[in-house]
Structures are given as C-alpha cells and as structure tokens.
CSV table of C-alpha atoms and ligand atoms in Angstrom, one decimal:
chain,number,residue,atom,x,y,z
A,1474,MET,CA,23.7,21.5,-16.9
A,1475,PRO,CA,25.9,24.4,-15.8
A,1476,ALA,CA,25.4,24.1,-12.0
A,1477,GLU,CA,25.4,20.2,-11.9
A,1478,PHE,CA,28.2,20.1,-9.7
A,1479,ASP,CA,26.7,22.4,-7.3
A,1480,LEU,CA,23.5,20.1,-7.2
A,1481,ILE,CA,25.9,17.2,-6.9
A,1482,GLU,CA,27.8,19.1,-3.8
A,1483,ARG,CA,24.4,19.8,-2.3
A,1484,ILE,CA,23.4,16.2,-2.6
A,1485,ARG,CA,26.7,14.8,-1.4
A,1486,ARG,CA,26.4,17.0,1.9
A,1487,ARG,CA,23.3,15.3,3.3
A,1488,VAL,CA,24.6,11.8,2.6
A,1489,LEU,CA,24.6,9.3,5.9
A,1490,ALA,CA,28.0,7.9,6.6
A,1491,ARG,CA,28.3,4.0,6.5
A,1492,GLY,CA,31.3,2.1,7.2
A,1493,ASP,CA,30.2,-0.5,4.4
A,1494,VAL,CA,30.6,2.3,2.0
A,1495,LEU,CA,34.3,2.2,0.9
A,1496,LEU,CA,33.8,4.8,-1.7
A,1497,GLY,CA,30.7,7.2,-2.4
A,1498,ILE,CA,29.8,10.0,-4.2
A,1499,GLY,CA,32.6,11.5,-6.2
A,1500,ASP,CA,34.1,8.8,-8.1
A,1501,ASP,CA,32.9,7.2,-11.3
A,1502,ALA,CA,31.4,4.2,-9.2
A,1503,ALA,CA,30.6,3.1,-5.6
A,1504,LEU,CA,32.8,0.8,-3.9
A,1505,LEU,CA,30.5,-1.0,-1.6
A,1506,GLN,CA,31.4,-3.9,0.9
A,1507,VAL,CA,28.6,-6.7,1.0
A,1508,PRO,CA,28.9,-8.4,4.6
A,1509,ALA,CA,29.9,-11.9,4.4
A,1510,GLY,CA,27.2,-14.7,4.2
A,1511,ARG,CA,24.4,-12.3,3.0
A,1512,GLN,CA,22.5,-12.0,-0.2
A,1513,LEU,CA,22.6,-8.3,-1.8
A,1514,VAL,CA,18.7,-7.6,-2.8
A,1515,VAL,CA,18.5,-4.8,-5.4
A,1516,ALA,CA,15.0,-2.8,-6.3
A,1517,MET,CA,14.4,0.0,-8.7
A,1518,ASP,CA,11.2,2.3,-8.7
A,1519,ALA,CA,11.0,5.8,-10.5
A,1520,LEU,CA,8.7,8.8,-9.6
A,1521,ASN,CA,7.4,10.8,-12.5
A,1522,ALA,CA,5.7,14.2,-12.1
A,1523,GLY,CA,1.9,13.6,-12.9
A,1524,VAL,CA,2.1,10.1,-12.9
A,1525,HIS,CA,3.4,8.7,-9.5
A,1526,PHE,CA,2.6,12.0,-7.5
A,1527,PRO,CA,0.4,14.9,-8.7
A,1528,HIS,CA,1.6,18.1,-10.0
A,1529,GLY,CA,2.0,20.6,-7.1
A,1530,THR,CA,3.4,17.9,-4.7
A,1531,ALA,CA,5.7,19.6,-2.1
A,1532,PRO,CA,9.4,18.8,-3.2
A,1533,ALA,CA,10.1,17.4,0.5
A,1534,ASP,CA,7.3,14.9,0.0
A,1535,ILE,CA,8.7,13.8,-3.4
A,1536,GLY,CA,12.1,13.1,-2.0
A,1537,TRP,CA,10.2,11.3,0.8
A,1538,LYS,CA,8.4,9.1,-1.4
A,1539,ALA,CA,11.0,8.6,-4.1
A,1540,LEU,CA,12.9,6.5,-1.3
A,1541,ALA,CA,9.8,5.1,0.4
A,1542,VAL,CA,8.3,3.2,-2.7
A,1543,ASN,CA,11.9,1.5,-3.1
A,1544,LEU,CA,12.1,0.8,1.0
A,1545,SER,CA,8.9,-0.8,0.6
A,1546,ASP,CA,10.3,-3.2,-1.9
A,1547,LEU,CA,12.9,-4.2,0.2
A,1548,ALA,CA,10.4,-4.7,3.2
A,1549,ALA,CA,8.3,-7.0,0.8
A,1550,MET,CA,11.5,-9.1,0.3
A,1551,GLY,CA,12.0,-9.3,4.1
A,1552,ALA,CA,15.4,-7.1,3.5
A,1553,GLU,CA,17.5,-5.2,5.4
A,1554,PRO,CA,18.0,-1.7,3.6
A,1555,ALA,CA,21.8,-0.3,3.1
A,1556,TRP,CA,22.5,1.6,0.2
A,1557,CYS,CA,20.7,3.7,-2.8
A,1558,THR,CA,21.7,5.7,-5.6
A,1559,LEU,CA,19.4,8.5,-7.2
A,1560,ALA,CA,19.0,9.6,-11.2
A,1561,LEU,CA,17.3,13.1,-11.0
A,1562,SER,CA,15.8,14.7,-13.7
A,1563,LEU,CA,15.1,18.3,-13.3
A,1564,PRO,CA,13.9,20.8,-15.5
A,1565,SER,CA,16.1,23.3,-14.3
A,1566,ALA,CA,19.0,23.6,-11.6
A,1567,ASP,CA,16.9,25.0,-9.1
A,1568,ALA,CA,18.8,24.6,-5.5
A,1569,ALA,CA,16.1,25.4,-3.4
A,1570,TRP,CA,13.9,22.8,-4.9
A,1571,LEU,CA,16.6,20.1,-4.5
A,1572,ASP,CA,17.4,21.0,-1.1
A,1573,ALA,CA,13.6,20.6,0.0
A,1574,PHE,CA,13.4,17.3,-1.8
A,1575,LEU,CA,16.7,16.2,0.0
A,1576,ASP,CA,14.9,17.1,3.3
A,1577,GLY,CA,12.3,14.6,2.7
A,1578,PHE,CA,14.9,12.2,0.9
A,1579,ALA,CA,17.3,12.3,3.9
A,1580,ALA,CA,14.8,12.5,6.5
A,1581,LEU,CA,13.7,9.1,5.6
A,1582,ALA,CA,17.1,7.6,4.5
A,1583,SER,CA,18.4,8.6,8.0
A,1584,LEU,CA,15.4,6.8,9.7
A,1585,HIS,CA,16.6,3.5,8.2
A,1586,GLY,CA,20.6,3.9,7.8
A,1587,VAL,CA,20.5,4.2,4.3
A,1588,ALA,CA,23.7,5.8,2.5
A,1589,LEU,CA,23.0,7.4,-1.1
A,1590,VAL,CA,26.3,6.3,-2.8
A,1591,GLY,CA,25.8,8.1,-5.9
A,1592,GLY,CA,23.6,8.8,-9.0
A,1593,ASP,CA,23.1,10.9,-11.8
A,1594,THR,CA,21.4,14.5,-12.3
A,1595,THR,CA,20.3,15.4,-15.4
A,1596,ARG,CA,17.9,18.2,-17.3
A,1597,GLY,CA,14.6,16.9,-18.4
A,1598,PRO,CA,10.8,16.4,-17.0
A,1599,LEU,CA,10.9,16.3,-13.3
A,1600,SER,CA,11.7,12.4,-12.3
A,1601,ALA,CA,13.4,10.9,-9.4
A,1602,CYS,CA,14.4,7.3,-9.8
A,1603,VAL,CA,16.0,5.3,-7.2
A,1604,THR,CA,17.8,2.2,-6.8
A,1605,VAL,CA,18.1,0.6,-3.5
A,1606,HIS,CA,20.5,-2.2,-2.6
A,1607,GLY,CA,19.5,-4.6,1.0
A,1608,PHE,CA,20.6,-7.5,2.4
A,1609,VAL,CA,19.0,-10.9,3.3
A,1610,GLU,CA,19.9,-14.2,5.0
A,1611,PRO,CA,20.8,-16.9,2.3
A,1612,GLY,CA,17.5,-18.2,1.5
A,1613,ARG,CA,15.2,-16.1,3.6
A,1614,ALA,CA,14.1,-13.8,1.2
A,1615,LEU,CA,10.4,-13.3,0.9
A,1616,ARG,CA,8.7,-14.0,-2.4
A,1617,ARG,CA,5.8,-14.0,-4.5
A,1618,ASP,CA,5.6,-17.5,-5.3
A,1619,GLY,CA,5.7,-19.0,-1.9
A,1620,ALA,CA,2.1,-19.3,-1.0
A,1621,ARG,CA,0.5,-22.5,-0.4
A,1622,PRO,CA,-3.0,-23.6,0.0
A,1623,GLY,CA,-4.3,-23.4,3.8
A,1624,ASP,CA,-2.2,-20.4,4.2
A,1625,ASP,CA,-4.0,-17.3,5.8
A,1626,VAL,CA,-3.9,-14.0,4.0
A,1627,TRP,CA,-2.9,-11.1,5.8
A,1628,VAL,CA,-2.4,-7.0,5.2
A,1629,SER,CA,-0.5,-4.3,7.1
A,1630,GLY,CA,-2.1,-1.4,8.1
A,1631,THR,CA,-4.8,0.6,6.6
A,1632,PRO,CA,-5.0,0.0,2.7
A,1633,GLY,CA,-7.2,2.8,0.7
A,1634,ASP,CA,-6.1,5.5,2.5
A,1635,ALA,CA,-3.8,7.0,-0.4
A,1636,ALA,CA,-6.3,6.2,-3.3
A,1637,ALA,CA,-8.6,8.2,-1.2
A,1638,ALA,CA,-6.8,11.1,-0.8
A,1639,LEU,CA,-6.5,11.1,-4.9
A,1640,ALA,CA,-10.2,10.4,-5.0
A,1641,LEU,CA,-10.5,13.6,-2.8
A,1642,MET,CA,-8.3,15.7,-5.4
A,1643,GLY,CA,-10.6,14.2,-8.1
A,1644,LEU,CA,-8.1,11.7,-9.5
A,1645,GLY,CA,-9.2,9.0,-7.7
A,1646,PRO,CA,-11.7,5.5,-9.0
A,1647,VAL,CA,-14.6,7.1,-6.9
A,1648,PRO,CA,-15.8,10.4,-6.7
A,1649,ALA,CA,-15.2,12.9,-3.9
A,1650,PRO,CA,-18.2,13.1,-1.2
A,1651,ALA,CA,-20.3,15.5,-2.2
A,1652,SER,CA,-20.9,16.9,1.3
A,1653,GLY,CA,-17.1,17.5,1.4
A,1654,ILE,CA,-15.1,16.3,4.6
A,1655,ASP,CA,-13.3,17.7,7.2
A,1656,ALA,CA,-9.9,19.2,7.1
A,1657,GLN,CA,-8.4,16.6,9.4
A,1658,ALA,CA,-9.3,13.6,7.6
A,1659,THR,CA,-8.6,15.3,4.5
A,1660,ALA,CA,-4.8,16.0,5.9
A,1661,ALA,CA,-4.5,12.3,7.2
A,1662,LEU,CA,-5.0,10.8,4.0
A,1663,ARG,CA,-3.0,13.4,2.1
A,1664,ALA,CA,0.0,12.2,4.4
A,1665,ARG,CA,-0.8,8.8,3.5
A,1666,LEU,CA,-0.2,9.5,0.0
A,1667,ASP,CA,2.6,11.9,0.1
A,1668,ARG,CA,4.8,9.8,3.0
A,1669,PRO,CA,4.1,6.3,2.7
A,1670,THR,CA,5.5,4.4,5.4
A,1671,PRO,CA,7.8,1.6,4.4
A,1672,ARG,CA,7.1,-1.7,6.4
A,1673,ILE,CA,10.8,-2.3,6.8
A,1674,ALA,CA,10.8,-3.8,10.2
A,1675,LEU,CA,7.5,-5.8,9.7
A,1676,GLY,CA,9.1,-7.3,6.5
A,1677,ARG,CA,12.3,-8.4,8.5
A,1678,ALA,CA,10.3,-9.8,11.1
A,1679,LEU,CA,8.1,-11.5,8.4
A,1680,ALA,CA,11.2,-13.2,7.1
A,1681,ALA,CA,10.7,-15.8,9.6
A,1682,HIS,CA,7.1,-16.8,9.4
A,1683,ALA,CA,5.5,-15.9,6.0
A,1684,HIS,CA,5.3,-18.1,2.9
A,1685,ALA,CA,5.1,-15.3,0.4
A,1686,ALA,CA,5.1,-11.3,0.4
A,1687,ILE,CA,4.2,-8.3,-1.8
A,1688,ASP,CA,3.9,-4.6,-1.1
A,1689,VAL,CA,0.6,-3.2,-2.2
A,1690,SER,CA,1.4,-0.6,-5.1
A,1691,ASP,CA,-0.9,-1.5,-7.8
A,1692,GLY,CA,-4.1,-2.3,-5.6
A,1693,LEU,CA,-4.6,-5.0,-3.0
A,1694,LEU,CA,-6.4,-7.6,-5.3
A,1695,ALA,CA,-4.1,-6.5,-8.3
A,1696,ASP,CA,-1.0,-7.3,-6.4
A,1697,LEU,CA,-2.3,-10.4,-4.7
A,1698,ALA,CA,-3.4,-11.5,-8.3
A,1699,HIS,CA,0.5,-11.6,-8.8
A,1700,VAL,CA,1.1,-13.7,-5.7
A,1701,ALA,CA,-1.8,-16.3,-6.9
A,1702,ARG,CA,-0.3,-16.5,-10.3
A,1703,ALA,CA,3.5,-16.8,-9.3
A,1704,SER,CA,2.7,-19.3,-6.5
A,1705,GLY,CA,0.0,-21.3,-8.4
A,1706,VAL,CA,-2.7,-20.7,-6.0
A,1707,ARG,CA,-6.4,-18.9,-5.5
A,1708,ILE,CA,-6.7,-16.2,-3.3
A,1709,GLU,CA,-9.9,-15.4,-1.6
A,1710,ILE,CA,-10.3,-12.1,0.2
A,1711,ASP,CA,-12.9,-11.1,2.7
A,1712,VAL,CA,-13.3,-7.8,1.6
A,1713,ASP,CA,-15.5,-6.3,4.6
A,1714,ARG,CA,-12.5,-7.4,6.8
A,1715,LEU,CA,-10.0,-4.7,5.5
A,1716,PRO,CA,-9.0,-2.5,8.1
A,1717,ALA,CA,-10.1,1.0,7.2
A,1718,SER,CA,-8.5,4.3,8.9
A,1719,ALA,CA,-10.7,6.5,10.9
A,1720,ALA,CA,-10.1,9.2,8.1
A,1721,LEU,CA,-11.3,7.0,5.3
A,1722,ARG,CA,-14.6,5.8,7.3
A,1723,THR,CA,-15.3,9.6,7.8
A,1724,ALA,CA,-14.9,10.5,4.2
A,1725,PHE,CA,-16.4,7.7,2.2
A,1726,ASP,CA,-19.4,5.3,2.3
A,1727,ALA,CA,-19.0,1.3,2.3
A,1728,ASP,CA,-19.3,0.9,-1.3
A,1729,ALA,CA,-16.6,3.5,-1.9
A,1730,ARG,CA,-14.4,2.0,0.8
A,1731,ARG,CA,-14.5,-1.5,-0.9
A,1732,LEU,CA,-13.3,0.0,-4.3
A,1733,LEU,CA,-10.6,2.2,-2.6
A,1734,GLN,CA,-9.4,-0.4,-0.1
A,1735,ALA,CA,-9.4,-3.3,-2.6
A,1736,GLY,CA,-8.3,-1.4,-5.7
A,1737,GLY,CA,-6.6,1.7,-4.7
A,1738,GLY,CA,-3.0,1.5,-5.0
A,1739,ASP,CA,-0.3,3.6,-3.7
A,1740,ASP,CA,-0.6,2.1,0.0
A,1741,TYR,CA,2.9,0.6,0.5
A,1742,GLU,CA,1.6,-2.1,2.8
A,1743,LEU,CA,2.5,-5.6,2.9
A,1744,ALA,CA,0.4,-8.2,2.2
A,1745,PHE,CA,1.6,-11.6,2.7
A,1746,THR,CA,0.5,-15.3,3.7
A,1747,ALA,CA,1.8,-17.4,6.4
A,1748,PRO,CA,0.4,-20.7,7.8
A,1749,PRO,CA,-2.4,-20.6,10.6
A,1750,ALA,CA,0.2,-22.3,12.9
A,1751,ALA,CA,2.3,-18.8,12.8
A,1752,ARG,CA,-0.6,-16.7,13.7
A,1753,GLY,CA,0.7,-16.0,17.1
A,1754,ALA,CA,4.2,-15.3,16.0
A,1755,LEU,CA,2.7,-13.0,13.6
A,1756,GLU,CA,0.9,-11.0,16.0
A,1757,ALA,CA,3.9,-10.7,18.4
A,1758,ALA,CA,6.3,-9.6,15.2
A,1759,ALA,CA,3.8,-7.1,14.1
A,1760,THR,CA,3.3,-5.8,17.7
A,1761,ALA,CA,7.2,-5.8,18.1
A,1762,ALA,CA,7.5,-4.1,14.6
A,1763,ASP,CA,4.5,-1.5,16.0
A,1764,THR,CA,2.8,-1.9,12.8
A,1765,ALA,CA,-0.9,-3.4,12.6
A,1766,ILE,CA,-1.9,-6.3,10.8
A,1767,ALA,CA,-4.9,-8.1,10.0
A,1768,ARG,CA,-6.2,-11.3,8.7
A,1769,ILE,CA,-8.1,-10.7,5.8
A,1770,GLY,CA,-8.4,-14.2,3.6
A,1771,ARG,CA,-7.0,-17.3,2.8
A,1772,VAL,CA,-5.2,-19.3,0.3
A,1773,THR,CA,-7.0,-22.4,-1.7
A,1774,GLY,CA,-6.2,-24.5,-4.6
A,1775,GLY,CA,-6.7,-22.8,-8.0
A,1776,ASP,CA,-6.2,-19.6,-9.7
A,1777,GLY,CA,-7.1,-16.0,-9.4
A,1778,VAL,CA,-8.3,-13.8,-6.7
A,1779,VAL,CA,-11.8,-13.9,-5.4
A,1780,ALA,CA,-13.4,-11.2,-3.1
A,1781,ARG,CA,-16.5,-11.5,-1.1
A,1782,ASP,CA,-18.2,-9.2,0.8
A,1783,ALA,CA,-19.6,-9.5,4.7
A,1784,ARG,CA,-22.4,-12.2,3.6
A,1785,GLY,CA,-20.3,-14.1,1.9
A,1786,LEU,CA,-21.0,-12.9,-1.9
A,1787,PRO,CA,-18.8,-12.4,-4.7
A,1788,TRP,CA,-17.6,-8.7,-4.7
A,1789,THR,CA,-16.8,-7.5,-8.2
A,1790,SER,CA,-15.5,-4.0,-8.7
A,1791,PRO,CA,-18.1,-1.9,-10.8
A,1792,ARG,CA,-14.5,-0.5,-12.4
A,1793,ALA,CA,-14.1,-1.7,-15.6
A,1794,GLY,CA,-10.7,-3.7,-16.7
A,1795,TRP,CA,-11.3,-5.8,-13.5
A,1796,GLU,CA,-13.0,-8.7,-14.5
A,1797,HIS,CA,-10.0,-11.0,-14.2
A,1798,PHE,CA,-10.1,-10.8,-10.7
A,1799,GLY,CA,-13.6,-12.0,-10.8
A,1800,GLY,CA,-14.1,-15.6,-9.8
B,302,LIG,P1,30.3,10.6,-14.4
B,302,LIG,O1,30.4,11.5,-15.4
B,302,LIG,O2,31.5,9.9,-13.9
B,302,LIG,O3,29.1,9.6,-14.3
B,302,LIG,P2,28.8,12.6,-12.8
B,302,LIG,O4,29.1,13.7,-13.1
B,302,LIG,O5,27.4,12.0,-13.3
B,302,LIG,O6,29.8,11.4,-13.1
B,302,LIG,O7,28.5,12.3,-11.0
B,302,LIG,C1,29.8,12.6,-10.2
B,302,LIG,C2,29.5,12.0,-9.2
B,302,LIG,O8,28.6,12.4,-8.7
B,302,LIG,C3,29.3,10.4,-9.2
B,302,LIG,O9,29.9,9.9,-8.3
B,302,LIG,C4,27.7,10.2,-9.0
B,302,LIG,O10,27.1,8.8,-8.9
B,302,LIG,C5,27.5,11.0,-8.1
B,302,LIG,N1,26.1,12.1,-8.3
B,302,LIG,C6,25.5,12.6,-9.6
B,302,LIG,N2,24.3,12.7,-9.4
B,302,LIG,C7,23.9,12.2,-8.3
B,302,LIG,C8,22.8,12.1,-7.5
B,302,LIG,N3,21.6,12.6,-8.0
B,302,LIG,N4,22.8,11.6,-6.3
B,302,LIG,C9,23.6,11.1,-5.9
B,302,LIG,N5,25.2,10.9,-6.2
B,302,LIG,C10,24.9,11.8,-7.6
B,303,LIG,MG1,27.1,10.2,-14.5
C-alpha cells in the first residue's frame, strides 16, 4: 500500500500518552512497563464487515466498536485497561475513512485511558482486529469457572437492544414489527448496536465480590452456558426478569423480547454470579459504577442452562439450534 506510512502517521497522531509506554508506534515493536505486582490480562477480537457490523456502518462507529468489544472482554475479567494494538485491513488507502474510524476509536480510548501502541496496516477486505492489554491484582481476575451452587445470577444493563436493532434492519432472529416503530426508539436501539458500552468500572468493582463473570457477546443464554460448563454447574434464568429498555418495549412484544434478550447477542453487558450475601455490596458497586444490574436467576447443581417464564414454566427458544439450552 503506497500510502501506508501516511495512514500510520494519521494513526500515531491520535494516540493517547501513557507513562508506561516506553516505546510506542514507530519501532519494530512496542516496549511496555507492566506495573509491579500486577498480572497482565490480554484479549483479542476482530470485527469483519458484514459479519460483526452491517455493511454501511459509519466508520466512527466501527472504530468505537472495534475497541469496545475488546474492552468488554477486559471488563469481564475485572481488569483495568492500559494498552491496545490494531491490525487494520482496508480495501483502499482512504484517509478520510481512516480519520472517521479514528474519531470513534480515540473517543473510547480516551474515556478509558487506553494507549494504542502498535499494529499493522494492510490492504484487504474491511476488517479491524484489536488486541487489548490490562492489569489485574494477582488472583483477582473474574473467570468463567468460579460459579458455585447457591450463587445468584446477575446481568448488567438491558440485554436485547443490539439484536433488536438488527431485527429492525431485517437481520435479526425475529421479524421487524409490521406496524413500524418511532424514529427515537429505532435510533436508541441502533446506538446500542453501534456503540456498545464496555462495563469497565462495574467489572473492576465485581472483582471483589463475584465468583464468575462473562461478557454477553453471543447471546445471554449461550454465554451463560459457557459459565455453566466451565464451572460444572447448572444455571436457571427467569427470562421474564431480564430488564428491557423502554425502546425495546416500545418496539417488540413480550414473545419477541424474550427471544431478543435471551438469545440476541452483541450486548456487551456483563453476566456474573455471586453469593446472596454479596447482594448489598453488588448493588452499591453498581451504583458507584453508574451501571444498572438485575438479579435474573440462580446457580444450582447439575449442568446446562434452563430458562423459565413468569409462570415458572420452561421457556425454550423457537429458534432452531437451541436445544442444548433446554432443560
Ligand atoms: P514493521 O514492518 O516493522 O512491522 P510497519 O510498517 O508494519 O512495521 O509499522 C510501522 C510502525 O507502525 C510499527 O510500530 C507498527 O506497530 C505501527 N503500526 C502500523 N500499523 C498500525 C496500526 N494500524 N495501528 C497502530 N500502529 C500501527
Ligand atoms: Mg508490520
């Protein structure tokens, strides 16, 4: 790519400074100082056009989301973010596109004090792959394998909004409502798809109280199934207790909402388990983190994930391929 160095220079100009970056963009590799007495936490997620974001997504939203989905993984580990790298594949050396991408990327990076310390820029189908690095106190990382029978199951935020936005575009697991919905609700749902909020402050606070955590990227029940498997427990979810946003309630009826909230994905909320004795501390931590949390189920002996509706009846998704969540 002839303009590769121009593009890299545009990226370098937008990078946040940190004292622990001894050498950032410009050499063969970055040189970073991990604080004494901390463990390094590393995660990587790629976003591919048409797979992880709809074609036509604004470049600033792609930039935001590429970092957000990675910070969400650090949040789910209870880690404090520090650095990231970016492998960018672009169909052409489009400087205006890159500047817009960087607007979204840098906005989120500065919110969380994350420095971009290196990467790779190549020609190819549109794709952004980010690696994030963060720190955690030794032994304090929130893992998937720590859930215990007797724990409560919690979720942050209002799951289902991102899947609802996809459904409104004809890309979701349920049809868009025939009646059409108002522009304000559509915009609110679309914002949740394009600009997910990584729950960093909540994840940090949870590290002291939760037994297990995961971020919801593939769908709440599917992700909780990972926790159940890793922990060797059964998870029961009260599907009608999942908190729904006003926009979701405006746009979809109860049946569609269950499907979107339990199975939708792309939420980047935290699902976690903690003992009932921690309820008060969790509520206080959530308030301090300015993030709503809700108790949505419990951990028992056994395996798998079971969902129940408000009458206590087993709820299974009508969507094919979900049998393994049924009880
Ligand atoms: P090399 O050939 O040594 O890998 P490159 O020409 O690929 O070097 O990159 C030059 C410098 O720019 C390196 O420090 C690299 O980390 C950085 N860099 C390249 N692309 C990106 C990117 N998309 N984001 C951040 N840094 C990048
Ligand atoms: Mg390189």
